[in-house]
Tab-separated table of C-alpha atoms in Angstrom:
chain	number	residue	atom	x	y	z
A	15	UNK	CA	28.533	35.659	-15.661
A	16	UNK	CA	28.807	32.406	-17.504
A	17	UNK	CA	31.060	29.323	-16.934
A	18	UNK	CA	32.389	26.744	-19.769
A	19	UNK	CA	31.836	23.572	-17.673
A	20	UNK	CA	34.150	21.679	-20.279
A	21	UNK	CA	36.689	23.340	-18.771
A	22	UNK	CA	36.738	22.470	-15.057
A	23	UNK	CA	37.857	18.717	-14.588
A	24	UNK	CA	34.965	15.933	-13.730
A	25	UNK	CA	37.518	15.019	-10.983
A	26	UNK	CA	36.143	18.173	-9.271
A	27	UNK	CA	32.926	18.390	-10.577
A	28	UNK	CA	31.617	14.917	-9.264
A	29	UNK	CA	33.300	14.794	-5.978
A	30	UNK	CA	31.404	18.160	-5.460
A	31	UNK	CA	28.133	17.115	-6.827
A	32	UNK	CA	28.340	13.713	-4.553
A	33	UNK	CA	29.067	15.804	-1.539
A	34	UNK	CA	25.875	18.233	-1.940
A	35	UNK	CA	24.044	15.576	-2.488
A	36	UNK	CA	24.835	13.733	0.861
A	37	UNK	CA	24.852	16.776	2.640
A	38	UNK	CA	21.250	17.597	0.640
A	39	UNK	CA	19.867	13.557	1.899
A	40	UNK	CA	21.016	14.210	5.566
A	41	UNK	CA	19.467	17.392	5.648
A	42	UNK	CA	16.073	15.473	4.272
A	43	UNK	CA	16.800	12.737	6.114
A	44	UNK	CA	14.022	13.577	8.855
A	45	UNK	CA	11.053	14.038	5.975
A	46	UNK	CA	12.541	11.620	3.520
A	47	UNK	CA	10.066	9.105	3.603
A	48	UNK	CA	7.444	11.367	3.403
A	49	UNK	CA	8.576	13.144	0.599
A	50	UNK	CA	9.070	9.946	-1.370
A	51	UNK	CA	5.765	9.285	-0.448
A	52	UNK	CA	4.426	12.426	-1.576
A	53	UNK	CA	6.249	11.922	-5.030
A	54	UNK	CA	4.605	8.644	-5.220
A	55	UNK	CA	0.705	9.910	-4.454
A	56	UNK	CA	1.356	12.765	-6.789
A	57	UNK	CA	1.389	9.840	-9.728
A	58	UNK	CA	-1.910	9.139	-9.202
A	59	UNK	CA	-2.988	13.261	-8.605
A	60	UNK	CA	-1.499	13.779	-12.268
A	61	UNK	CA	-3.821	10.686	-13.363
A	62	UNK	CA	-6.940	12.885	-12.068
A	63	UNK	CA	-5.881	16.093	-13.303
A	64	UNK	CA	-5.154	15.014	-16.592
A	65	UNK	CA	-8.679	13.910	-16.627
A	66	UNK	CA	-10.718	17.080	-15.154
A	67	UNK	CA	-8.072	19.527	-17.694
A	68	UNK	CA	-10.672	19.287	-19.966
A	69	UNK	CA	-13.302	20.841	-17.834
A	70	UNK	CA	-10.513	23.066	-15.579
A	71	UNK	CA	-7.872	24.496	-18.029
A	72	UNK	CA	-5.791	26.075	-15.204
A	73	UNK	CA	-2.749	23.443	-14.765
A	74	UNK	CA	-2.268	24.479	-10.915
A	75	UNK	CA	-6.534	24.371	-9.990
A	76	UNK	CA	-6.843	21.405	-11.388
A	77	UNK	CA	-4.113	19.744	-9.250
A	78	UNK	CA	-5.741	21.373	-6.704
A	79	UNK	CA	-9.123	20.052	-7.691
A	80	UNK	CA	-7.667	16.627	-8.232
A	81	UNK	CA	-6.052	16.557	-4.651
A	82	UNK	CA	-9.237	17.183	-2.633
A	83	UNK	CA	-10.981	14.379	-4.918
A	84	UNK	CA	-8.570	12.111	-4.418
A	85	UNK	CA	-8.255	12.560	-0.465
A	86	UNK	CA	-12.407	12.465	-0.012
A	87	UNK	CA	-12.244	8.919	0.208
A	88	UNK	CA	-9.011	8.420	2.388
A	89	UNK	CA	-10.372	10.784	5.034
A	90	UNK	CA	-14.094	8.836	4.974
A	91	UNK	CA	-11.866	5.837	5.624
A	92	UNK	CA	-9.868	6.833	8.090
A	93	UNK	CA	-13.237	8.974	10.069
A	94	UNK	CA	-15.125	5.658	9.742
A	95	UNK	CA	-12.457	3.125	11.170
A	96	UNK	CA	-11.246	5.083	14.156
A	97	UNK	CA	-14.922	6.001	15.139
A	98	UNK	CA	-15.375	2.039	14.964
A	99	UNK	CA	-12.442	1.565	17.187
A	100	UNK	CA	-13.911	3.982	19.627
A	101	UNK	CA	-17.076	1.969	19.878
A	102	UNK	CA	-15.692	-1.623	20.178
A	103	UNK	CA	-12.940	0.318	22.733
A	104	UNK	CA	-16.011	2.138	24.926
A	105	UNK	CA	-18.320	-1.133	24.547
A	106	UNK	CA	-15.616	-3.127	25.852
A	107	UNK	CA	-13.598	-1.078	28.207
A	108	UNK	CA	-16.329	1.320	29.645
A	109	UNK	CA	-14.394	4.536	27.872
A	110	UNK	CA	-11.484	5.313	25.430
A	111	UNK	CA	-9.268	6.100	28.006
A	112	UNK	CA	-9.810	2.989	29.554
A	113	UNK	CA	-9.109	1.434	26.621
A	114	UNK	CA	-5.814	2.997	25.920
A	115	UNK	CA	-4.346	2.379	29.689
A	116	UNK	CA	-6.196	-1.215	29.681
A	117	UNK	CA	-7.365	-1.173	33.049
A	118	UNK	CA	-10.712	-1.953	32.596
A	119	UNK	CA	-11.808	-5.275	32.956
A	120	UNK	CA	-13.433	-7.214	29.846
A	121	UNK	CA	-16.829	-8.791	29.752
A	122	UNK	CA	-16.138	-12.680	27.708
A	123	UNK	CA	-19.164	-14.568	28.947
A	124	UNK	CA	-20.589	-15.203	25.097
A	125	UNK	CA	-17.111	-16.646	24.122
A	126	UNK	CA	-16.498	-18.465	27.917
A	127	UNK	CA	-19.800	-20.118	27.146
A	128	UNK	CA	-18.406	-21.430	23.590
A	129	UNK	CA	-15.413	-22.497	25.064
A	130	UNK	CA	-16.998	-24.692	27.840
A	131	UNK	CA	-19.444	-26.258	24.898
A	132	UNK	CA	-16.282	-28.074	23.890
A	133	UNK	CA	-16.243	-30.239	27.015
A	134	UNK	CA	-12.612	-29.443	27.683
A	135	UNK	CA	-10.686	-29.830	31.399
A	136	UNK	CA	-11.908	-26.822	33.462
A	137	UNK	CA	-8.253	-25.843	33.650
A	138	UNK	CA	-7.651	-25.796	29.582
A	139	UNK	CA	-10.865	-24.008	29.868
A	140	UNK	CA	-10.241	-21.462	32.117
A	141	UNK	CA	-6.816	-20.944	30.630
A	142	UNK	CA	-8.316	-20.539	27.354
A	143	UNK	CA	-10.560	-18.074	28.458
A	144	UNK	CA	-7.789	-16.035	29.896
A	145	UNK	CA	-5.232	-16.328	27.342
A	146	UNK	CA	-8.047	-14.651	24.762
A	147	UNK	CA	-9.107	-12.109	27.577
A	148	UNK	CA	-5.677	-11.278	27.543
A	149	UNK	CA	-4.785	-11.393	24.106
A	150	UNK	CA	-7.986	-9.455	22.792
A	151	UNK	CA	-7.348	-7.263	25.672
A	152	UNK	CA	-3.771	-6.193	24.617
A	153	UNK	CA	-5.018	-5.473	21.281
A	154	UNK	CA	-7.605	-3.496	21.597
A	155	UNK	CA	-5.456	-1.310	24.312
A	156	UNK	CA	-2.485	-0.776	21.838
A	157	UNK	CA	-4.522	0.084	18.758
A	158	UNK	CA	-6.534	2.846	21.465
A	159	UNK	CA	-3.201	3.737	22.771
A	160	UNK	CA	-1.690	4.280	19.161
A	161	UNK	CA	-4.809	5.974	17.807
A	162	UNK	CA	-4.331	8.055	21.194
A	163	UNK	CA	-0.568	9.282	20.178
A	164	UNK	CA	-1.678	10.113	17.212
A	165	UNK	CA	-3.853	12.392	18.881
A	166	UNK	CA	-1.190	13.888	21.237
A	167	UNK	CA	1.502	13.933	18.862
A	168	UNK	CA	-1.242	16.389	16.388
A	169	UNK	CA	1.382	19.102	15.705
A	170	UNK	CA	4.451	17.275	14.456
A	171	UNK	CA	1.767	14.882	12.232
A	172	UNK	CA	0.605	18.619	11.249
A	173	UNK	CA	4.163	19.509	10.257
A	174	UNK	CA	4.361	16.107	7.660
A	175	UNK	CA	1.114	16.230	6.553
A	176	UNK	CA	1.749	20.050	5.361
A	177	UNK	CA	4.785	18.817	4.125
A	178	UNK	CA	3.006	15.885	2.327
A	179	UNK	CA	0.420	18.401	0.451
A	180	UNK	CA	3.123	20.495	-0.801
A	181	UNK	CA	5.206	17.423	-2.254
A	182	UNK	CA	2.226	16.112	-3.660
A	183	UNK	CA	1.214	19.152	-5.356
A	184	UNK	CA	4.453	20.461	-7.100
A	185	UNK	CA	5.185	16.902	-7.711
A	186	UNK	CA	1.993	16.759	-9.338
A	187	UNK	CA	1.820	19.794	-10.984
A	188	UNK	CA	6.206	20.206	-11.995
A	189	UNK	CA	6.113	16.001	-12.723
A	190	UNK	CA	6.604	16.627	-16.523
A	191	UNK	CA	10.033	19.009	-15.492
A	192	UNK	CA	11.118	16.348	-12.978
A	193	UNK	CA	11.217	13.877	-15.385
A	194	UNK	CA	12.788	15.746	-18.133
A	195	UNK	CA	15.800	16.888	-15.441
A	196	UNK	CA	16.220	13.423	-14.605
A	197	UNK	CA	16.700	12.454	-18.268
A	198	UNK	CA	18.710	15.302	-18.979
A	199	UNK	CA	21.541	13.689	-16.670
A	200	UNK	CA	21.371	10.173	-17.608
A	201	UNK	CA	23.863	9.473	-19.914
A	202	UNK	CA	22.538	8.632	-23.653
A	203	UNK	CA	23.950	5.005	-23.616
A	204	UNK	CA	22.167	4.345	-20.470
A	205	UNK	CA	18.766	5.684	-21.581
A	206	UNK	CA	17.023	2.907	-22.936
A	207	UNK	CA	17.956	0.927	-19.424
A	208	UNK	CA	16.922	3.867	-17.627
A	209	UNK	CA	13.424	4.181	-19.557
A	210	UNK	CA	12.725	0.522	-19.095
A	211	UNK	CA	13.197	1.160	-15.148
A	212	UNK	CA	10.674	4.198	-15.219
A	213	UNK	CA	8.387	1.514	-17.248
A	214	UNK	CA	9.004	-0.892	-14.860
A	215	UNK	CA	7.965	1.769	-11.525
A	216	UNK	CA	4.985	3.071	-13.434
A	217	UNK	CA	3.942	-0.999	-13.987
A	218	UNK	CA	4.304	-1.064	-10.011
A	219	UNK	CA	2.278	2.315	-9.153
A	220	UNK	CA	-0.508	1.159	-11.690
A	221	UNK	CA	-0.618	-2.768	-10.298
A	222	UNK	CA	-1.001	-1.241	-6.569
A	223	UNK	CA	-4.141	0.570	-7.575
A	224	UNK	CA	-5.700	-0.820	-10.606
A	225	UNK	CA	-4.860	-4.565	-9.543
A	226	UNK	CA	-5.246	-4.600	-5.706
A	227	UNK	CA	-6.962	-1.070	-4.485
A	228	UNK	CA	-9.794	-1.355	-6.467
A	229	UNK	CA	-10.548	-5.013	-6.042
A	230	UNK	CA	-9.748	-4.509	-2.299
A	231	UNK	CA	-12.502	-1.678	-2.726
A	232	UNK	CA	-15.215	-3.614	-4.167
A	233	UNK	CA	-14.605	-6.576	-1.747
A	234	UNK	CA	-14.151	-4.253	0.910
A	235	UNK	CA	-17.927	-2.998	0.427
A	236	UNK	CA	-19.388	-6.355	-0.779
A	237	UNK	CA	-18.151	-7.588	2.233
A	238	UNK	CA	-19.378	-4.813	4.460
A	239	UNK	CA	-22.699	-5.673	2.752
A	240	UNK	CA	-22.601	-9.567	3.807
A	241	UNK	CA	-21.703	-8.544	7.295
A	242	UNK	CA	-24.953	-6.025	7.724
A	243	UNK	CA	-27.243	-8.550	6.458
A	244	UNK	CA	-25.929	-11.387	8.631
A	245	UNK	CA	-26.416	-9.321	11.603
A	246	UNK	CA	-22.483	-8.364	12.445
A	247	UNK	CA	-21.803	-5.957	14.876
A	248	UNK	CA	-19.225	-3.587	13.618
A	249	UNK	CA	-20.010	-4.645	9.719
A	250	UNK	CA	-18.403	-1.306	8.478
A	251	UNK	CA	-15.101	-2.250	10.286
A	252	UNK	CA	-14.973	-5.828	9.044
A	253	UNK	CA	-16.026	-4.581	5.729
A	254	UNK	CA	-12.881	-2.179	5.590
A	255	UNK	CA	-10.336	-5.032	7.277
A	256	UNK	CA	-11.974	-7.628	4.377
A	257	UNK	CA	-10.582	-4.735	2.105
A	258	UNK	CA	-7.209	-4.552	3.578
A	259	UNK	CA	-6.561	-8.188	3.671
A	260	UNK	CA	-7.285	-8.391	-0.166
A	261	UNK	CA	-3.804	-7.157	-0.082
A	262	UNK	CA	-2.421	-10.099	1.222
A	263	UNK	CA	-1.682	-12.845	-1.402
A	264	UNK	CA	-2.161	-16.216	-1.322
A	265	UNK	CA	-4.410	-15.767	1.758
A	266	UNK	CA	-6.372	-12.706	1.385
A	267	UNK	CA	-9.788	-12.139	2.833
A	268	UNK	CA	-10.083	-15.485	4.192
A	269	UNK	CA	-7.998	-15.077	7.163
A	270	UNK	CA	-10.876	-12.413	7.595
A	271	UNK	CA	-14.212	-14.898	6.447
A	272	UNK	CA	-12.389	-18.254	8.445
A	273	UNK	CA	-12.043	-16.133	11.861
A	274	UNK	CA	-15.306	-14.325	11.512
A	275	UNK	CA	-17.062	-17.951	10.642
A	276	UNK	CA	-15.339	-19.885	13.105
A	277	UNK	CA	-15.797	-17.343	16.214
A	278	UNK	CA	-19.514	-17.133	14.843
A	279	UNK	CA	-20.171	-21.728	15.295
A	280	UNK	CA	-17.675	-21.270	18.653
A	281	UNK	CA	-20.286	-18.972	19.708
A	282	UNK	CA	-23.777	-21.088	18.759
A	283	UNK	CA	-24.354	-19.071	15.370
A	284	UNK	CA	-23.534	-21.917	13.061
A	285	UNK	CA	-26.243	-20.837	10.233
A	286	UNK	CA	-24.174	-17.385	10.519
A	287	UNK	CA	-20.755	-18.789	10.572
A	288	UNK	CA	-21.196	-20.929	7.691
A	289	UNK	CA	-23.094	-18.257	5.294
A	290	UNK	CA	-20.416	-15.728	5.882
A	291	UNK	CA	-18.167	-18.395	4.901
A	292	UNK	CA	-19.812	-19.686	1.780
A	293	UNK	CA	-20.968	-15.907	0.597
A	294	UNK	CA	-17.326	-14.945	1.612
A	295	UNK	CA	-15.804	-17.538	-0.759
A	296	UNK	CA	-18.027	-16.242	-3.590
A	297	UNK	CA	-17.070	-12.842	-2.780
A	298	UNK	CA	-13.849	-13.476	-2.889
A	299	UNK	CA	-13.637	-15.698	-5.957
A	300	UNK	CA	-15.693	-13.265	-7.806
A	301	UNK	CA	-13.565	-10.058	-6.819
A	302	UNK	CA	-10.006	-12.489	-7.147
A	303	UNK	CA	-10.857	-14.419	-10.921
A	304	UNK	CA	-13.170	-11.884	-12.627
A	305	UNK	CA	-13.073	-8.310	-11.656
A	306	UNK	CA	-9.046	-8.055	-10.901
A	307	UNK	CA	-8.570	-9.574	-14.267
A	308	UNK	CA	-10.904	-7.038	-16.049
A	309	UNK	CA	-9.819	-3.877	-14.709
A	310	UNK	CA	-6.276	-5.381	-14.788
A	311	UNK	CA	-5.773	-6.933	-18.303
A	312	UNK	CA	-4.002	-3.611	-19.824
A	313	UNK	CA	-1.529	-3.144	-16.982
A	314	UNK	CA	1.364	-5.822	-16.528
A	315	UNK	CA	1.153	-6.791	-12.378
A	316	UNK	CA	4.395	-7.735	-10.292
A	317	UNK	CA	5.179	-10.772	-9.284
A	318	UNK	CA	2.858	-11.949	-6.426
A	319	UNK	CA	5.893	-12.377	-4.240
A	320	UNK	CA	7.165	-9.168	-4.775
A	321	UNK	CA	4.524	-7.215	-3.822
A	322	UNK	CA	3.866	-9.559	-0.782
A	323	UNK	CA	7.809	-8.541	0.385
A	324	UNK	CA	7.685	-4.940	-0.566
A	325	UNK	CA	3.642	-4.956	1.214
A	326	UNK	CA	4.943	-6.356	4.306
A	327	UNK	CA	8.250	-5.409	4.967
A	328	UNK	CA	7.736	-1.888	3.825
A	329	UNK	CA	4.593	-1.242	6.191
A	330	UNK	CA	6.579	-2.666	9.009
A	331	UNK	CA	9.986	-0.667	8.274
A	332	UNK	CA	8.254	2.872	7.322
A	333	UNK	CA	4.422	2.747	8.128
A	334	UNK	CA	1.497	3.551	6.371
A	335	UNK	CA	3.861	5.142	3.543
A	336	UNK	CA	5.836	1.729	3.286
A	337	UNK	CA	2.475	0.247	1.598
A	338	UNK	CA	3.566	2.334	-1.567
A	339	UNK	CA	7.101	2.607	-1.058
A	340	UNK	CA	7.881	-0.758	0.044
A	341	UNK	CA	6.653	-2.191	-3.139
A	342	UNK	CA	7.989	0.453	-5.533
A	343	UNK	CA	11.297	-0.237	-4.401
A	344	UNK	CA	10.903	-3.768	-4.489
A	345	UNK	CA	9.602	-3.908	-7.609
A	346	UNK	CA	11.949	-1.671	-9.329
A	347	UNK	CA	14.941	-3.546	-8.365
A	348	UNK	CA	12.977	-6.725	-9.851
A	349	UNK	CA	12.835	-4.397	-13.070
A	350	UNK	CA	16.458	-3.971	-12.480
A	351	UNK	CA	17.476	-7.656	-12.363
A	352	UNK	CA	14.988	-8.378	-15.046
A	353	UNK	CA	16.432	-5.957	-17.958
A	354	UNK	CA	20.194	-6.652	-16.666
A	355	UNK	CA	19.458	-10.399	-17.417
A	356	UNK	CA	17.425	-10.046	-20.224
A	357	UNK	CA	20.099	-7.733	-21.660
A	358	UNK	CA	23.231	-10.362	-20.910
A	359	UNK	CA	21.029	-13.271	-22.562
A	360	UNK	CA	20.807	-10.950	-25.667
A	361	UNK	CA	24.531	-10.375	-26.231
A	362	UNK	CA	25.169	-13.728	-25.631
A	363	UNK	CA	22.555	-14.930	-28.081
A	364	UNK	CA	24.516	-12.482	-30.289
A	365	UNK	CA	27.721	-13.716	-29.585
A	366	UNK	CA	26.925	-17.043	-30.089
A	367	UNK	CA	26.948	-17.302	-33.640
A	368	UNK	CA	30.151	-15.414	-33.711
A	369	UNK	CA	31.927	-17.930	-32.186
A	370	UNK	CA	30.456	-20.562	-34.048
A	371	UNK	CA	31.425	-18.978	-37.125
A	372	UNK	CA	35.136	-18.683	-36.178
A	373	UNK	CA	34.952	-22.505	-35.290
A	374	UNK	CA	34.035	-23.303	-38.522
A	375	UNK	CA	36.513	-21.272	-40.079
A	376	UNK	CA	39.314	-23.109	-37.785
């Protein structure tokens, strides 16, 4: 049976639509985030499988393919930092368990010995000592008491992460239909604002990985590097925060380099403290002014502040997903704002010598 759609008044066809749709988003509501940042992750899946089609001509097994390659690296990552955490958390507390309850006591005498060097009052000293026994103390327990609930809370995260792998897939394997239904409803004298915005979201997915993943990558490793050879305890773990903290602008690595340097002459090691200083500022000026720009010169970036609001606030509002999100959204409504003005500037540069026509006229 077939329906003329002409026929049935947008009055009722809109109100309907709208109301599916809300009850549709408060249905999702739960796995929303997740799903959004599925959709986002299968971007870069479709980047892979387009290249490995050649070599895999099935559409779906080289999705597949293109999945596992892409999460090799995320799950070496994320093995490799919590088994550092374990270490620093059983060196430290005695055991993990320890670690995430906190009531252990911590060993400080390298760092009470640097503080005394500085020939403070033996009560700014001692208070010193405990504030940093205390702080380093508290953070160490939360991130083994959050790495713990993660562990306890394994089938719900086993419920979003198989939810995760399916958006990413038919995301990644139906993008081409998603897009097309999405265009299919825009109407035509929107379409050129609408295809700017889509430009303006795949400018933001590419700047997140082409100009700050993979320099944070390379840093990350030439850091790692530095660390080892300087004799750092834990060099795989500062090598992966050095990585992190490239996404930080402005700042960046250094807040890494400058604590690592300065704990490192607090402590006695001044030869060490200042090398990972100097070789940290080359690292970082290399990886900042030369690589970013090369792998980065075809792709347009976001404003630095944009991506340092949409960074921040998103991982604090939504988690690990808000790293991707937070900027996406962000940065499309910058996309907005930018083609609304750029659009009203136009018609009044049109306008303009309209007006000044009729003047002359008068």
């Amino acid at each position: 049976m077939s329906y003329n759609l002409k026929k049935i008044s947008a009055s009722t066809v809109l109100p309907l639509i709208i109301i599916l749709t809300l009850l549709s988003v408060g249905i999702l509501i739960p796995i929303l985030i997740t799903v959004i940042f599925g959709a986002i992750l299968a971007y870069y899946i479709r980047f892979i499988a387009k290249k490995i089609r050649p070599y895999i001509k099935n559409k779906t097994l080289s999705v597949f393919v293109a999945m596992i390659l892409f999460s090799i690296p995320i799950v070496l990552l994320l093995y490799f930092t919590v088994s550092q955490f374990v270490l620093i958390a059983q060196s430290t507390f005695g055991s993990f368990q320890q670690a995430a309850s906190g009531n252990s006591t911590m060993t400080m005498v390298p760092i009470t010995h640097a503080i005394q060097n500085l020939n403070l009052p033996s009560n700014i000293t001692q208070n010193l000592v405990t504030g940093l026994q205390t702080g380093i103390s508290q953070l160490i327990s939360k991130i083994a008491d959050y790495i713990t609930s993660l562990i306890s809370s394994i089938p719900a995260l086993a419920a979003q992460i198989l939810i995760l792998i399916f958006t990413i897939f038919y995301f990644a394997r139906d993008g081409d239909k998603v897009v097309q239904y999405v265009t299919d409803i825009i109407p035509s004298k929107d379409s050129d604002f609408y295809l700017e915005i889509f430009d303006g979201a795949e400018d933001v997915l590419k700047s997140i990985i082409v100009g700050n993943a993979i320099p944070a990558i390379i840093l990350g490793v030439l850091s790692g590097i530095l660390y080892y050879f300087l004799g750092y305890q834990y060099a795989l773990l500062l090598g992966i925060i050095s990585g992190i903290a490239m996404f930080i602008p402005i700042i960046g690595p250094w807040i890494v380099y400058g604590a690592i340097g300065i704990v490192s002459i607090l402590l006695g090691d001044t030869t060490q403290g200042v090398l990972v200083i100097i070789f940290g500022w080359i690292i970082e000026t290399a990886t900042d002014f030369y690589i970013r720009p090369r792998i980065a010169v075809q792709y347009s970036e976001i404003h630095p502040l944009v991506f340092l609001l949409g960074f921040i606030y998103g991982a604090v509002t939504m988690g690990i997903p808000g790293l991707f999100i937070g900027p996406l959204i962000v940065g499309i409504t910058y996309a907005a704002y930018k083609i609304y003005r750029k659009e009203k500037v136009k018609s009044k540069t049109v306008k303009s010598p309209i007006a000044t026509n009729k003047q002359e006229t008068n």
